[in-house]
């Protein structure tokens, strides 16, 4: 009697994303990030969007285009 092993590829079939996963990350003042993450206070991004900090951006994460443009002008 022989037994066969059927291999199934690891597929993530979830179609929903977590509600707290941001689509893009924004530029915010450093001193406000920790306070917001701990206390739940809202922060104001360079582009004007107001939100509580819930996630930390990882390298390669999408960044808000408005924030990028404003930040580039500030550095000059």
XYZ file of C-alpha atoms in Angstrom:
76
model
C 0.000 0.000 0.000
C 1.501 3.375 -1.069
C 0.697 6.763 0.382
C 0.771 9.900 -1.699
C 1.482 13.351 -0.340
C -0.469 16.165 -1.908
C 1.402 19.450 -1.781
C -0.562 22.655 -1.504
C 1.128 26.011 -1.944
C 0.890 28.436 0.958
C -1.703 30.907 -0.258
C -3.114 33.750 1.775
C -6.777 33.755 0.795
C -7.773 36.710 2.968
C -9.237 39.509 0.916
C -9.728 42.016 3.737
C -7.000 44.207 5.184
C -6.877 45.276 8.808
C -8.788 48.516 9.244
C -5.851 50.172 11.021
C -3.392 49.474 8.204
C -2.610 52.823 6.557
C -2.532 52.970 2.762
C 0.278 55.535 2.862
C 2.475 56.876 5.636
C 2.782 60.571 6.452
C 5.589 62.797 7.725
C 5.008 63.837 11.338
C 7.177 65.658 13.895
C 9.323 63.125 15.786
C 8.372 64.313 19.247
C 4.673 63.718 18.525
C 5.041 60.118 17.335
C 5.808 58.460 20.680
C 3.266 60.541 22.558
C 0.573 59.604 20.058
C 1.477 55.917 20.122
C 1.385 55.783 23.933
C -1.386 58.242 24.789
C -3.507 57.887 21.657
C -3.320 61.604 20.841
C -3.880 62.682 17.256
C -0.992 64.126 15.247
C -1.021 66.510 12.282
C 1.006 65.423 9.250
C 2.792 67.899 6.981
C -0.028 67.540 4.460
C -2.613 68.457 7.111
C -4.107 65.024 7.730
C -4.979 64.376 11.389
C -4.786 60.839 12.809
C -3.511 58.756 15.756
C -0.206 56.916 15.224
C -0.961 53.188 15.062
C 1.778 51.739 12.859
C 5.434 52.425 12.191
C 6.514 52.727 8.572
C 8.988 50.144 7.333
C 11.608 50.863 4.676
C 9.944 50.843 1.272
C 6.474 51.687 2.624
C 4.385 54.042 0.480
C 4.632 57.701 1.556
C 2.075 60.458 1.057
C 3.020 62.482 -2.034
C 1.910 65.783 -0.467
C 4.100 65.147 2.588
C 7.067 64.298 0.342
C 6.739 67.554 -1.613
C 6.389 69.711 1.508
C 9.344 68.000 3.195
C 11.522 68.486 0.102
C 10.778 72.225 0.139
C 11.594 72.467 3.859
C 15.067 70.944 3.489
C 16.300 73.659 1.072
